[in-house]
Amino acid sequence: KPIEETYADKALEGTLKSVSKSSYAQRLTDSNAASKIVGNTYTASVFMGIASLIDRVGGRGDLTPGKSVVVFSYGSGALATMYRLHVRQPTSSGVCTIEDMAKKLSLTERLASREEVDPSELDLALETRARMHRGGAPYSPVYPTDGRMFPGTYYLNGIDSKWVRSYSRVPLDAEPAPPGKAGMLAPPIVLRLAKQDAVSTPVTGMLDVLTRTVTGNGDKLTEAKRRVACVITGTSAGLPCGDDVGEVFDPSNLQRLVEGKMQCIRHISGSLKMEMLDKNVVQLVKYPGGKSERVPVKSDKDVIKVAAQLGSLDLFGSYGVPEGLAETMDIAAQVAVAAGLEALKSAGLVPGRSNDPSEWKLLEQYRDTTGVVYASSFPAMDAAVGECMKFLQSKTVGAATAERLVFTLRNRLLRVSPDRTLADDDEAAFARLLSRVREVEGGGDTSSGDEASVSSTASTGPYEFDRKFLFRVLVLGNAQLAQLAGCRGPNTQTNAAC
């Protein structure tokens, strides 16, 4: 089976996972153990893995001299590092052995000794930090330290008026407080300020609920039910479509995504490959030792073969959005509007049973309190580039003679040909086509009716500026969704590029 056909082969992927499952568990269970308990530490995650490996495997005496550890770190798919660690016996005194490291880490025991605290303490501790940071320097933290930190832990002692930081350390012989005896993470001053906020600021907030709960004012469950900061009641997921799903907002998207059955990539068409070739992409290839080379992508075998691609999205057919209004939106805004309407339907706020616009309108009692936040990466970019390309094509391809188009087609075929040559039959066909083009454009016999295939007149006609372009680049997706659903609450848009 050609390797290109395996990129999107879910059956093969499942087979490989099954075959490698035991090997994966044998090699990575110990190194991943701490991260599964602590959570994602981002930059520190690879070192958390090393510490976990030393603690568990080294603690068992199985990480012996002569063994190797492969360390792999990556970030956002843009950069990755892989290196190897060799376990060896120290050759000089004063250097820790693996056994010494495992003993000093005692990671498993330390994690097991953690105290479970109410989530309200974290909220109040974060509020403490926020209040102190807003005050600026000088700054003296008011977090409790006695009994709350492991022996040997460094902590911020204070920041002076010149923003110079000083740190202190919990004594190595300090005894952690027994569970439930260490006191609150949030100091009394924050609890008093939180109470003042609850009285002076009539807003729904989690801090208000937690503060009154912690200080004993009211039953926790009753308070949580009465006032909650945020509850998600409706969601929607628009996904790139694989070969098995054609709609962006297929009703089964979320379920299939959770179950791991969603195939979001598919093969790229030949026309898309040619478009990528036309962009003259130059790849930066890095080699071991630090050397790099710029390599141009010259043929379709060098371009990507599969990608996530948007499926069909018909705002009029699915949601009754007037076609004239849909044409004023770029593709990002169209997807955002559909996502918002689907989320309202998921929340039960609109029926959404058909493309009748009234089926997607909020009831009057919900309109004033329903707002829209529209976040997108590089909004309106596609619309701007698309309009520029439309103008460019009218001045190049659209204005070109048929003879020039024939030569361009031949050159393109030469570019993708492995040996940069064409077969004799292809060359003969181009010669006949070129002869016919010259005959027609030179005013020869055109009675055969083949003019349409060789006419130099651009099929798209002369360029004409589309006034809807202004709407597409103004980023009005949030306002358009509000208009369609009848939302009259807060309304804004933001750039969500990472």
Short mmCIF file of C-alpha atoms in Angstrom, two decimals:
data_model
loop_
_atom_site.label_atom_id
_atom_site.label_comp_id
_atom_site.label_asym_id
_atom_site.label_seq_id
_atom_site.Cartn_x
_atom_site.Cartn_y
_atom_site.Cartn_z
CA LYS A 1 0.00 0.00 0.00
CA PRO A 2 1.54 3.39 -1.00
CA ILE A 3 2.56 5.45 2.02
CA GLU A 4 0.37 8.36 0.85
CA GLU A 5 -2.71 6.18 1.32
CA THR A 6 -1.85 5.46 4.97
CA TYR A 7 -1.96 9.10 6.19
CA ALA A 8 -5.72 9.03 6.75
CA ASP A 9 -6.09 5.29 7.40
CA LYS A 10 -7.93 5.09 10.74
CA ALA A 11 -7.89 1.28 10.72
CA LEU A 12 -4.10 1.27 10.44
CA GLU A 13 -3.85 3.89 13.17
CA GLY A 14 -5.97 1.74 15.48
CA THR A 15 -3.86 -1.33 14.71
CA LEU A 16 -0.60 0.50 15.44
CA LYS A 17 -1.99 1.81 18.74
CA SER A 18 -3.03 -1.70 19.73
CA VAL A 19 0.33 -3.22 18.80
CA SER A 20 2.33 -0.53 20.63
CA LYS A 21 0.08 -0.28 23.71
CA SER A 22 2.08 -2.59 25.99
CA SER A 23 5.41 -1.17 24.82
CA TYR A 24 4.16 2.37 25.40
CA ALA A 25 2.96 1.53 28.91
CA GLN A 26 6.23 -0.22 29.77
CA ARG A 27 8.35 2.77 28.72
CA LEU A 28 6.21 5.74 29.78
CA THR A 29 3.95 4.79 32.68
CA ASP A 30 6.52 5.68 35.34
CA SER A 31 7.69 8.92 33.72
CA ASN A 32 4.11 10.12 33.21
CA ALA A 33 2.90 9.19 36.69
CA ALA A 34 3.58 12.55 38.39
CA SER A 35 2.12 14.62 35.54
CA LYS A 36 -1.10 12.61 35.70
CA ILE A 37 -1.42 13.62 39.34
CA VAL A 38 -0.18 17.22 39.15
CA GLY A 39 -1.47 18.20 35.71
CA ASN A 40 0.19 20.00 32.81
CA THR A 41 3.15 22.12 33.95
CA TYR A 42 3.95 23.25 30.38
CA THR A 43 7.66 24.19 30.23
CA ALA A 44 8.48 22.10 33.29
CA SER A 45 6.60 19.01 32.10
CA VAL A 46 9.61 17.21 30.60
CA PHE A 47 11.59 17.72 33.83
CA MET A 48 8.61 16.57 35.85
CA GLY A 49 8.79 13.40 33.75
CA ILE A 50 12.50 12.94 34.52
CA ALA A 51 11.85 13.46 38.25
CA SER A 52 9.00 10.94 38.14
CA LEU A 53 11.19 8.38 36.35
CA ILE A 54 14.02 8.78 38.86
CA ASP A 55 11.62 8.57 41.79
CA ARG A 56 9.80 5.45 40.64
CA VAL A 57 12.25 3.47 38.51
CA GLY A 58 15.33 4.72 40.36
CA GLY A 59 13.61 4.10 43.68
CA ARG A 60 13.10 0.46 42.66
CA GLY A 61 16.77 0.18 41.74
CA ASP A 62 16.01 -0.43 38.06
CA LEU A 63 17.63 2.73 36.64
CA THR A 64 21.12 1.28 36.66
CA PRO A 65 24.39 2.51 35.08
CA GLY A 66 24.52 1.80 31.36
CA LYS A 67 20.83 2.44 30.72
CA SER A 68 19.61 5.33 28.56
CA VAL A 69 16.66 7.71 28.83
CA VAL A 70 15.26 9.47 25.75
CA VAL A 71 13.85 12.93 26.53
CA PHE A 72 11.47 14.55 24.03
CA SER A 73 10.06 18.05 24.44
CA TYR A 74 7.84 19.94 22.02
CA GLY A 75 5.77 23.12 21.96
CA SER A 76 2.75 24.04 19.81
CA GLY A 77 4.03 21.92 16.93
CA ALA A 78 6.54 24.63 15.99
CA LEU A 79 9.64 23.47 17.87
CA ALA A 80 10.83 20.17 19.32
CA THR A 81 13.95 18.87 21.05
CA MET A 82 15.04 15.28 21.60
CA TYR A 83 18.10 14.22 23.53
CA ARG A 84 19.43 11.18 25.38
CA LEU A 85 20.53 10.86 29.00
CA HIS A 86 23.04 8.13 29.96
CA VAL A 87 22.92 6.68 33.48
CA ARG A 88 26.42 6.29 34.94
CA GLN A 89 28.14 5.78 38.26
CA PRO A 90 29.64 9.04 39.65
CA THR A 91 33.44 9.17 39.33
CA SER A 92 33.93 11.75 42.07
CA SER A 93 32.67 12.19 45.58
CA GLY A 94 29.88 14.58 46.38
CA VAL A 95 27.91 13.73 43.22
CA CYS A 96 24.46 12.22 43.69
CA THR A 97 23.73 8.72 42.48
CA ILE A 98 20.34 7.77 41.08
CA GLU A 99 19.53 6.22 44.46
CA ASP A 100 20.44 9.49 46.21
CA MET A 101 18.24 11.49 43.82
CA ALA A 102 15.28 9.16 44.34
CA LYS A 103 15.67 9.39 48.11
CA LYS A 104 15.90 13.18 48.12
CA LEU A 105 12.96 13.54 45.72
CA SER A 106 10.59 11.21 47.56
CA LEU A 107 8.14 12.40 44.94
CA THR A 108 5.55 9.68 45.38
CA GLU A 109 5.45 10.13 49.16
CA ARG A 110 5.31 13.93 48.93
CA LEU A 111 2.45 13.84 46.46
CA ALA A 112 0.60 11.36 48.64
CA SER A 113 0.98 13.69 51.64
CA ARG A 114 -0.82 16.58 49.98
CA GLU A 115 -3.82 18.04 51.76
CA GLU A 116 -7.15 18.25 49.97
CA VAL A 117 -8.61 21.72 50.40
CA ASP A 118 -11.86 23.27 49.33
CA PRO A 119 -11.71 24.97 45.89
CA SER A 120 -12.84 28.17 47.58
CA GLU A 121 -9.38 28.53 49.10
CA LEU A 122 -7.77 28.73 45.66
CA ASP A 123 -10.26 31.38 44.54
CA LEU A 124 -9.56 33.46 47.62
CA ALA A 125 -5.79 33.01 47.30
CA LEU A 126 -5.92 34.20 43.70
CA GLU A 127 -8.02 37.15 44.77
CA THR A 128 -5.37 37.95 47.40
CA ARG A 129 -2.66 38.01 44.76
CA ALA A 130 -4.77 40.12 42.40
CA ARG A 131 -5.49 42.70 45.08
CA MET A 132 -1.86 42.97 46.12
CA HIS A 133 -0.58 43.25 42.55
CA ARG A 134 -3.05 46.04 41.81
CA GLY A 135 -1.56 47.92 44.73
CA GLY A 136 1.94 47.83 43.21
CA ALA A 137 5.28 48.12 45.04
CA PRO A 138 6.21 47.98 47.83
CA TYR A 139 4.48 44.65 48.25
CA SER A 140 4.47 42.22 51.17
CA PRO A 141 2.63 38.94 50.58
CA VAL A 142 0.15 37.98 53.25
CA TYR A 143 -0.13 34.29 52.46
CA PRO A 144 0.34 32.01 55.46
CA THR A 145 3.58 30.00 55.34
CA ASP A 146 3.67 28.08 58.62
CA GLY A 147 2.55 24.53 58.03
CA ARG A 148 1.39 25.27 54.49
CA MET A 149 4.60 24.61 52.54
CA PHE A 150 6.93 21.65 52.30
CA PRO A 151 10.22 21.96 54.23
CA GLY A 152 12.84 23.67 52.08
CA THR A 153 10.33 25.55 49.89
CA TYR A 154 11.42 29.02 48.73
CA TYR A 155 8.76 31.73 48.78
CA LEU A 156 8.49 35.45 48.06
CA ASN A 157 9.23 37.48 51.18
CA GLY A 158 8.56 40.92 49.72
CA ILE A 159 9.12 43.51 46.98
CA ASP A 160 10.56 46.90 47.97
CA SER A 161 9.82 50.32 46.44
CA LYS A 162 12.53 49.74 43.79
CA TRP A 163 10.95 46.42 42.77
CA VAL A 164 13.78 44.39 44.29
CA ARG A 165 12.54 40.97 45.34
CA SER A 166 13.64 39.08 48.45
CA TYR A 167 12.93 35.46 49.22
CA SER A 168 12.83 33.26 52.29
CA ARG A 169 12.92 29.52 52.78
CA VAL A 170 10.89 27.19 54.94
CA PRO A 171 13.33 25.51 57.38
CA LEU A 172 14.38 22.01 56.37
CA ASP A 173 13.36 20.69 59.77
CA ALA A 174 9.92 22.33 59.71
CA GLU A 175 6.97 20.05 60.39
CA PRO A 176 3.96 20.34 58.03
CA ALA A 177 0.72 21.03 59.86
CA PRO A 178 -1.67 18.08 60.21
CA PRO A 179 -4.46 17.97 57.59
CA GLY A 180 -7.16 20.51 58.35
CA LYS A 181 -5.04 22.34 60.95
CA ALA A 182 -3.07 24.73 58.74
CA GLY A 183 -5.69 27.46 58.56
CA MET A 184 -7.01 29.39 55.57
CA LEU A 185 -4.91 30.17 52.49
CA ALA A 186 -6.67 33.52 52.23
CA PRO A 187 -5.83 35.94 55.08
CA PRO A 188 -8.58 37.74 57.03
CA ILE A 189 -8.02 41.06 55.21
CA VAL A 190 -9.10 39.52 51.92
CA LEU A 191 -12.17 37.95 53.47
CA ARG A 192 -13.21 41.36 54.82
CA LEU A 193 -12.64 43.07 51.45
CA ALA A 194 -14.59 40.33 49.69
CA LYS A 195 -17.49 40.92 52.06
CA GLN A 196 -17.41 44.63 51.27
CA ASP A 197 -17.52 43.85 47.53
CA ALA A 198 -20.51 41.58 48.03
CA VAL A 199 -22.43 44.41 49.70
CA SER A 200 -21.29 47.37 47.57
CA THR A 201 -21.22 45.71 44.15
CA PRO A 202 -24.53 44.04 43.22
CA VAL A 203 -23.09 41.56 40.72
CA THR A 204 -23.27 37.81 40.51
CA GLY A 205 -19.83 36.46 41.43
CA MET A 206 -18.21 33.27 42.57
CA LEU A 207 -16.07 35.12 45.14
CA ASP A 208 -19.23 36.31 46.92
CA VAL A 209 -20.53 32.76 47.20
CA LEU A 210 -17.22 31.29 48.33
CA THR A 211 -16.52 34.01 50.88
CA ARG A 212 -19.86 33.61 52.64
CA THR A 213 -19.49 29.84 52.46
CA VAL A 214 -16.02 29.81 53.98
CA THR A 215 -16.94 32.20 56.76
CA GLY A 216 -19.92 30.08 57.69
CA ASN A 217 -22.67 32.30 56.35
CA GLY A 218 -25.08 29.89 54.75
CA ASP A 219 -25.15 26.36 53.45
CA LYS A 220 -22.63 25.76 50.64
CA LEU A 221 -24.99 23.92 48.33
CA THR A 222 -27.79 26.45 48.78
CA GLU A 223 -25.45 29.37 48.12
CA ALA A 224 -23.88 27.73 45.07
CA LYS A 225 -27.30 27.11 43.55
CA ARG A 226 -28.42 30.66 44.23
CA ARG A 227 -25.41 32.50 42.84
CA VAL A 228 -22.98 30.97 40.37
CA ALA A 229 -20.37 32.83 38.31
CA CYS A 230 -20.70 30.88 35.06
CA VAL A 231 -22.67 27.88 33.85
CA ILE A 232 -22.33 26.45 30.35
CA THR A 233 -25.75 25.39 29.12
CA GLY A 234 -25.13 25.11 25.39
CA THR A 235 -22.19 24.31 23.14
CA SER A 236 -21.51 23.75 19.46
CA ALA A 237 -18.55 22.41 17.53
CA GLY A 238 -17.84 23.23 13.92
CA LEU A 239 -15.09 20.95 12.66
CA PRO A 240 -13.04 20.40 9.52
CA CYS A 241 -14.54 17.49 7.68
CA GLY A 242 -12.96 14.22 6.74
CA ASP A 243 -14.13 11.81 4.09
CA ASP A 244 -16.97 10.52 6.29
CA VAL A 245 -18.64 13.83 7.26
CA GLY A 246 -19.57 16.67 4.94
CA GLU A 247 -21.21 19.25 7.23
CA VAL A 248 -19.23 21.66 9.40
CA PHE A 249 -21.83 21.51 12.17
CA ASP A 250 -22.81 17.88 11.97
CA PRO A 251 -25.06 17.04 14.99
CA SER A 252 -22.76 14.19 16.02
CA ASN A 253 -19.56 16.30 16.04
CA LEU A 254 -19.09 16.58 19.81
CA GLN A 255 -19.96 12.97 20.53
CA ARG A 256 -17.65 11.66 17.82
CA LEU A 257 -14.88 13.98 18.99
CA VAL A 258 -15.14 12.77 22.60
CA GLU A 259 -15.20 9.13 21.48
CA GLY A 260 -12.16 9.63 19.27
CA LYS A 261 -14.05 8.62 16.14
CA MET A 262 -13.78 11.95 14.34
CA GLN A 263 -11.67 12.00 11.19
CA CYS A 264 -10.98 15.67 10.46
CA ILE A 265 -8.44 15.41 7.66
CA ARG A 266 -8.72 14.33 4.06
CA HIS A 267 -6.68 14.21 0.91
CA ILE A 268 -5.88 17.49 -0.82
CA SER A 269 -7.15 17.86 -4.37
CA GLY A 270 -4.87 18.31 -7.33
CA SER A 271 -6.01 21.91 -7.84
CA LEU A 272 -5.08 22.82 -4.26
CA LYS A 273 -1.67 21.25 -4.73
CA MET A 274 -1.14 23.34 -7.83
CA GLU A 275 -2.17 26.47 -5.92
CA MET A 276 0.43 25.69 -3.26
CA LEU A 277 3.07 25.15 -5.95
CA ASP A 278 2.21 28.53 -7.45
CA LYS A 279 3.08 30.16 -4.11
CA ASN A 280 6.73 29.03 -4.51
CA VAL A 281 7.03 27.90 -0.88
CA VAL A 282 10.59 27.55 0.42
CA GLN A 283 11.07 25.14 3.32
CA LEU A 284 13.79 25.60 5.95
CA VAL A 285 15.35 22.17 6.55
CA LYS A 286 17.55 21.79 9.63
CA TYR A 287 20.23 19.11 9.89
CA PRO A 288 22.11 17.66 12.90
CA GLY A 289 24.99 19.90 13.88
CA GLY A 290 23.11 23.14 13.38
CA LYS A 291 23.33 23.38 9.59
CA SER A 292 20.21 24.46 7.73
CA GLU A 293 19.17 24.72 4.09
CA ARG A 294 16.40 26.51 2.20
CA VAL A 295 14.70 23.99 -0.09
CA PRO A 296 12.08 25.19 -2.60
CA VAL A 297 8.95 23.09 -3.14
CA LYS A 298 9.00 22.37 -6.86
CA SER A 299 6.62 19.46 -7.48
CA ASP A 300 3.39 18.05 -6.09
CA LYS A 301 5.23 15.19 -4.41
CA ASP A 302 6.86 17.76 -2.10
CA VAL A 303 3.66 19.49 -0.92
CA ILE A 304 1.46 18.28 1.93
CA LYS A 305 -0.90 15.43 1.01
CA VAL A 306 -3.62 15.71 3.65
CA ALA A 307 -5.09 18.60 5.61
CA ALA A 308 -8.10 19.69 7.64
CA GLN A 309 -10.51 21.32 5.20
CA LEU A 310 -13.79 23.10 5.81
CA GLY A 311 -16.89 21.25 4.64
CA SER A 312 -20.18 22.63 3.38
CA LEU A 313 -21.81 25.56 5.19
CA ASP A 314 -25.06 27.03 3.92
CA LEU A 315 -26.32 29.82 6.19
CA PHE A 316 -29.50 30.29 4.19
CA GLY A 317 -30.36 26.61 3.85
CA SER A 318 -29.65 25.80 7.51
CA TYR A 319 -30.53 28.97 9.41
CA GLY A 320 -32.55 31.16 7.03
CA VAL A 321 -29.87 33.86 6.90
CA PRO A 322 -30.71 36.10 3.91
CA GLU A 323 -28.29 35.35 1.06
CA GLY A 324 -27.48 39.06 0.70
CA LEU A 325 -26.45 39.22 4.37
CA ALA A 326 -24.42 35.99 4.13
CA GLU A 327 -22.48 37.46 1.21
CA THR A 328 -21.29 40.33 3.42
CA MET A 329 -19.54 37.87 5.77
CA ASP A 330 -16.13 36.32 5.26
CA ILE A 331 -15.83 32.59 5.96
CA ALA A 332 -14.69 33.13 9.58
CA ALA A 333 -17.77 35.23 10.33
CA GLN A 334 -20.06 32.70 8.64
CA VAL A 335 -18.69 29.89 10.82
CA ALA A 336 -18.92 32.08 13.94
CA VAL A 337 -22.55 32.99 13.25
CA ALA A 338 -23.43 29.33 12.70
CA ALA A 339 -21.59 28.35 15.90
CA GLY A 340 -23.50 30.96 17.93
CA LEU A 341 -26.88 29.89 16.58
CA GLU A 342 -26.08 26.21 17.19
CA ALA A 343 -25.02 26.99 20.78
CA LEU A 344 -28.29 28.83 21.41
CA LYS A 345 -30.14 25.80 20.08
CA SER A 346 -28.08 23.47 22.28
CA ALA A 347 -28.97 25.62 25.31
CA GLY A 348 -32.67 25.36 24.46
CA LEU A 349 -33.02 29.12 23.94
CA VAL A 350 -34.14 28.80 20.31
CA PRO A 351 -36.02 25.91 18.63
CA GLY A 352 -33.84 25.76 15.50
CA ARG A 353 -35.96 23.09 13.85
CA SER A 354 -35.82 24.56 10.32
CA ASN A 355 -34.38 27.42 8.30
CA ASP A 356 -37.26 29.69 9.27
CA PRO A 357 -35.48 32.79 10.71
CA SER A 358 -38.03 33.00 13.54
CA GLU A 359 -36.86 29.56 14.71
CA TRP A 360 -33.45 31.10 15.55
CA LYS A 361 -34.72 34.21 17.38
CA LEU A 362 -34.49 34.56 21.16
CA LEU A 363 -37.66 35.07 23.15
CA GLU A 364 -38.17 38.69 24.19
CA GLN A 365 -37.43 38.05 27.88
CA TYR A 366 -33.91 36.80 27.04
CA ARG A 367 -32.80 39.45 24.55
CA ASP A 368 -31.61 42.23 26.87
CA THR A 369 -29.46 39.84 28.92
CA THR A 370 -27.88 37.90 26.04
CA GLY A 371 -24.58 39.24 24.70
CA VAL A 372 -22.05 38.17 22.05
CA VAL A 373 -18.27 37.84 22.31
CA TYR A 374 -16.70 37.06 18.92
CA ALA A 375 -13.08 35.87 18.96
CA SER A 376 -11.14 34.98 15.82
CA SER A 377 -7.57 34.80 14.60
CA PHE A 378 -6.63 37.33 11.92
CA PRO A 379 -10.23 38.29 11.09
CA ALA A 380 -11.04 39.45 7.57
CA MET A 381 -7.66 38.25 6.24
CA ASP A 382 -9.25 35.80 3.80
CA ALA A 383 -11.63 38.45 2.50
CA ALA A 384 -8.85 40.97 1.92
CA VAL A 385 -6.55 38.48 0.19
CA GLY A 386 -9.41 37.07 -1.89
CA GLU A 387 -10.40 40.49 -3.24
CA CYS A 388 -6.77 41.31 -4.08
CA MET A 389 -6.43 38.01 -5.96
CA LYS A 390 -9.65 38.67 -7.84
CA PHE A 391 -8.27 42.01 -9.03
CA LEU A 392 -4.88 40.46 -9.86
CA GLN A 393 -6.41 37.67 -11.92
CA SER A 394 -8.45 40.18 -13.90
CA LYS A 395 -5.21 41.91 -14.83
CA THR A 396 -3.19 38.76 -15.54
CA VAL A 397 -5.04 35.53 -16.31
CA GLY A 398 -8.26 37.31 -17.28
CA ALA A 399 -6.46 39.73 -19.58
CA ALA A 400 -4.04 37.20 -21.09
CA THR A 401 -4.26 36.03 -24.66
CA ALA A 402 -5.25 32.45 -25.31
CA GLU A 403 -1.80 31.79 -26.76
CA ARG A 404 -0.17 32.87 -23.52
CA LEU A 405 -2.52 30.64 -21.50
CA VAL A 406 -1.56 27.63 -23.65
CA PHE A 407 2.14 28.28 -23.02
CA THR A 408 1.47 28.72 -19.29
CA LEU A 409 -0.40 25.41 -19.16
CA ARG A 410 2.46 23.63 -20.92
CA ASN A 411 5.03 25.13 -18.53
CA ARG A 412 2.98 24.07 -15.52
CA LEU A 413 2.82 20.49 -16.76
CA LEU A 414 6.57 20.58 -17.31
CA ARG A 415 7.10 21.68 -13.71
CA VAL A 416 5.27 18.72 -12.25
CA SER A 417 6.74 16.20 -14.68
CA PRO A 418 9.44 14.07 -12.97
CA ASP A 419 11.93 14.39 -15.84
CA ARG A 420 10.81 17.89 -16.94
CA THR A 421 9.67 16.60 -20.35
CA LEU A 422 6.31 15.90 -21.98
CA ALA A 423 5.29 12.84 -23.96
CA ASP A 424 5.20 13.15 -27.75
CA ASP A 425 1.39 12.87 -27.78
CA ASP A 426 1.13 15.76 -25.28
CA GLU A 427 3.48 17.92 -27.31
CA ALA A 428 1.48 17.17 -30.47
CA ALA A 429 -1.77 18.10 -28.70
CA PHE A 430 -0.30 21.43 -27.56
CA ALA A 431 0.89 22.12 -31.10
CA ARG A 432 -2.60 21.54 -32.50
CA LEU A 433 -4.18 23.72 -29.80
CA LEU A 434 -1.68 26.50 -30.40
CA SER A 435 -2.31 26.36 -34.13
CA ARG A 436 -6.07 26.63 -33.58
CA VAL A 437 -5.59 29.56 -31.15
CA ARG A 438 -3.52 31.49 -33.67
CA GLU A 439 -6.07 30.76 -36.38
CA VAL A 440 -8.95 32.10 -34.28
CA GLU A 441 -7.16 35.13 -32.87
CA GLY A 442 -5.75 35.92 -36.27
CA GLY A 443 -9.23 36.16 -37.77
CA GLY A 444 -9.20 32.81 -39.56
CA ASP A 445 -12.10 30.41 -40.02
CA THR A 446 -14.11 30.08 -36.80
CA SER A 447 -17.08 28.21 -38.16
CA SER A 448 -16.22 25.09 -36.21
CA GLY A 449 -17.64 26.67 -33.04
CA ASP A 450 -14.48 26.15 -30.96
CA GLU A 451 -14.05 29.82 -30.17
CA ALA A 452 -15.18 29.40 -26.59
CA SER A 453 -12.27 27.12 -25.82
CA VAL A 454 -9.60 29.46 -27.14
CA SER A 455 -11.05 32.96 -26.99
CA SER A 456 -8.77 35.50 -25.32
CA THR A 457 -11.72 37.25 -23.69
CA ALA A 458 -11.66 36.70 -19.94
CA SER A 459 -14.52 34.47 -18.86
CA THR A 460 -14.90 36.40 -15.65
CA GLY A 461 -15.21 39.76 -17.36
CA PRO A 462 -13.49 42.97 -16.22
CA TYR A 463 -12.88 43.52 -12.52
CA GLU A 464 -15.63 45.34 -10.66
CA PHE A 465 -15.25 46.38 -7.02
CA ASP A 466 -17.78 44.64 -4.78
CA ARG A 467 -19.25 47.00 -2.18
CA LYS A 468 -19.83 43.99 0.10
CA PHE A 469 -16.05 43.81 0.48
CA LEU A 470 -16.24 46.63 3.04
CA PHE A 471 -18.61 44.61 5.22
CA ARG A 472 -16.33 41.54 5.01
CA VAL A 473 -13.26 43.39 6.28
CA LEU A 474 -15.02 45.36 9.03
CA VAL A 475 -15.32 42.22 11.25
CA LEU A 476 -19.03 42.40 11.97
CA GLY A 477 -19.60 38.76 12.92
CA ASN A 478 -20.61 39.66 16.47
CA ALA A 479 -23.07 42.32 15.31
CA GLN A 480 -24.49 40.04 12.61
CA LEU A 481 -25.10 37.21 15.08
CA ALA A 482 -26.77 39.64 17.47
CA GLN A 483 -28.98 40.91 14.65
CA LEU A 484 -30.03 37.39 13.60
CA ALA A 485 -30.70 36.08 17.12
CA GLY A 486 -32.06 39.32 18.60
CA CYS A 487 -29.32 39.71 21.24
CA ARG A 488 -29.34 43.16 22.83
CA GLY A 489 -26.80 42.57 25.60
CA PRO A 490 -23.05 43.39 25.61
CA ASN A 491 -21.45 42.88 22.23
CA THR A 492 -17.75 42.83 21.30
CA GLN A 493 -15.10 41.11 19.20
CA THR A 494 -11.46 40.31 19.94
CA ASN A 495 -8.45 38.80 18.18
CA ALA A 496 -7.81 35.31 19.53
CA ALA A 497 -4.43 34.71 17.84
CA CYS A 498 -2.10 32.99 20.29
#
